[in-house]
């Protein structure tokens, strides 16, 4: 069992944030039939289904149907969104019993600077208030950068003020941020470099939870070790054509998994990933 499995329901996004490299793959949205097949093949391996790798899941026109299918399969669903479509889809999301947690990447304001920033924050905060008692909400500020110059993260103050207006103090401090209210959290994180062949080589020594705690499936069925392999460079197989057990037992998957168990990055792309620095 993995602690989580990722299934990309779309690789299409409605924003172009500076921190996100996007994907070169053709645009794709899973049909409900495709989703049922792929999710069903993932079900024996985790109770927690994350409906993204790349893309904005709230763009999917049949999202309520996908959430219903996930519920029928017994999944607890996690969604990550840039938050821009939350007001339009709030009722559908909160009507879905399978929705367990929704994470809002508030650092996506980098793609909203020329839009109604105050309205964007109000919509995100309103969802959190409406979700209390129904689903967990985690607001993310994964834009901290100690190496940045003066003014870095300057708009985080506006974000915190909007959250405080919706969730008055006192907040409860924890190891990664704050609990704003029952089931509502603020999660801080450092900026990180996505794995990229052109990124700097960080060396062989290192650890990641890929294939230990998680596995991911792209919208074309390609199985990859983790949720950051945006273009399927470490493709291990295809879930339309193979059983996941066979894919996980393949030489490529074993090499990656056994490498991380020995604190070794077995693949070149993994050596060029900044996110793994979070694991020490």
mmCIF file of N, CA, C and O in Angstrom, residues 18 23 49 61 92 102 137 141 147 201 216 219 250 258 273 277:
data_model
loop_
_atom_site.group_PDB
_atom_site.id
_atom_site.type_symbol
_atom_site.label_atom_id
_atom_site.label_comp_id
_atom_site.label_asym_id
_atom_site.label_seq_id
_atom_site.Cartn_x
_atom_site.Cartn_y
_atom_site.Cartn_z
ATOM 1 N N UNK A 18 4.889 31.265 -12.832
ATOM 2 C CA UNK A 18 6.335 31.251 -13.037
ATOM 3 C C UNK A 18 7.010 30.066 -12.362
ATOM 4 O O UNK A 18 8.043 29.594 -12.821
ATOM 5 N N UNK A 23 3.944 21.348 -19.065
ATOM 6 C CA UNK A 23 4.281 20.081 -19.703
ATOM 7 C C UNK A 23 4.241 20.225 -21.212
ATOM 8 O O UNK A 23 3.469 21.030 -21.750
ATOM 9 N N UNK A 49 -6.457 9.048 -3.106
ATOM 10 C CA UNK A 49 -6.279 9.328 -4.528
ATOM 11 C C UNK A 49 -6.152 10.828 -4.737
ATOM 12 O O UNK A 49 -7.049 11.603 -4.389
ATOM 13 N N UNK A 61 -14.633 19.249 -17.015
ATOM 14 C CA UNK A 61 -16.082 19.482 -17.050
ATOM 15 C C UNK A 61 -16.899 18.397 -16.368
ATOM 16 O O UNK A 61 -18.046 18.637 -15.986
ATOM 17 N N UNK A 92 -20.370 21.941 -6.170
ATOM 18 C CA UNK A 92 -20.109 20.584 -6.662
ATOM 19 C C UNK A 92 -19.083 19.873 -5.782
ATOM 20 O O UNK A 92 -19.241 18.690 -5.459
ATOM 21 N N UNK A 102 -8.748 19.532 0.193
ATOM 22 C CA UNK A 102 -8.475 20.380 -0.948
ATOM 23 C C UNK A 102 -7.353 21.345 -0.568
ATOM 24 O O UNK A 102 -7.452 22.043 0.440
ATOM 25 N N UNK A 137 -9.106 21.760 4.396
ATOM 26 C CA UNK A 137 -8.605 22.751 3.443
ATOM 27 C C UNK A 137 -7.214 23.179 3.890
ATOM 28 O O UNK A 137 -7.008 23.522 5.055
ATOM 29 N N UNK A 141 1.463 28.325 0.800
ATOM 30 C CA UNK A 141 2.366 29.394 0.384
ATOM 31 C C UNK A 141 3.741 28.752 0.206
ATOM 32 O O UNK A 141 4.610 28.847 1.076
ATOM 33 N N UNK A 147 16.951 33.252 -0.397
ATOM 34 C CA UNK A 147 18.006 33.825 -1.230
ATOM 35 C C UNK A 147 17.515 34.994 -2.079
ATOM 36 O O UNK A 147 18.292 35.663 -2.738
ATOM 37 N N UNK A 201 23.241 19.223 -11.403
ATOM 38 C CA UNK A 201 23.380 17.889 -10.818
ATOM 39 C C UNK A 201 23.634 18.032 -9.327
ATOM 40 O O UNK A 201 24.617 18.649 -8.906
ATOM 41 N N UNK A 216 2.595 7.654 -9.498
ATOM 42 C CA UNK A 216 1.728 8.575 -10.232
ATOM 43 C C UNK A 216 1.408 8.018 -11.610
ATOM 44 O O UNK A 216 2.204 7.279 -12.208
ATOM 45 N N UNK A 219 -2.151 11.332 -17.604
ATOM 46 C CA UNK A 219 -3.466 11.224 -18.227
ATOM 47 C C UNK A 219 -3.501 10.281 -19.427
ATOM 48 O O UNK A 219 -4.593 9.904 -19.872
ATOM 49 N N UNK A 250 9.078 -4.210 -12.324
ATOM 50 C CA UNK A 250 9.976 -4.097 -13.472
ATOM 51 C C UNK A 250 11.378 -3.685 -13.011
ATOM 52 O O UNK A 250 11.550 -3.083 -11.947
ATOM 53 N N UNK A 258 15.072 0.673 -4.929
ATOM 54 C CA UNK A 258 16.201 0.169 -4.154
ATOM 55 C C UNK A 258 17.284 1.229 -4.002
ATOM 56 O O UNK A 258 17.982 1.277 -2.979
ATOM 57 N N UNK A 273 16.723 17.096 -9.310
ATOM 58 C CA UNK A 273 15.431 17.472 -8.702
ATOM 59 C C UNK A 273 15.690 18.213 -7.408
ATOM 60 O O UNK A 273 16.362 17.696 -6.503
ATOM 61 N N UNK A 277 15.383 17.783 -1.857
ATOM 62 C CA UNK A 277 16.146 18.411 -0.783
ATOM 63 C C UNK A 277 15.301 18.537 0.480
ATOM 64 O O UNK A 277 15.834 18.629 1.595
#
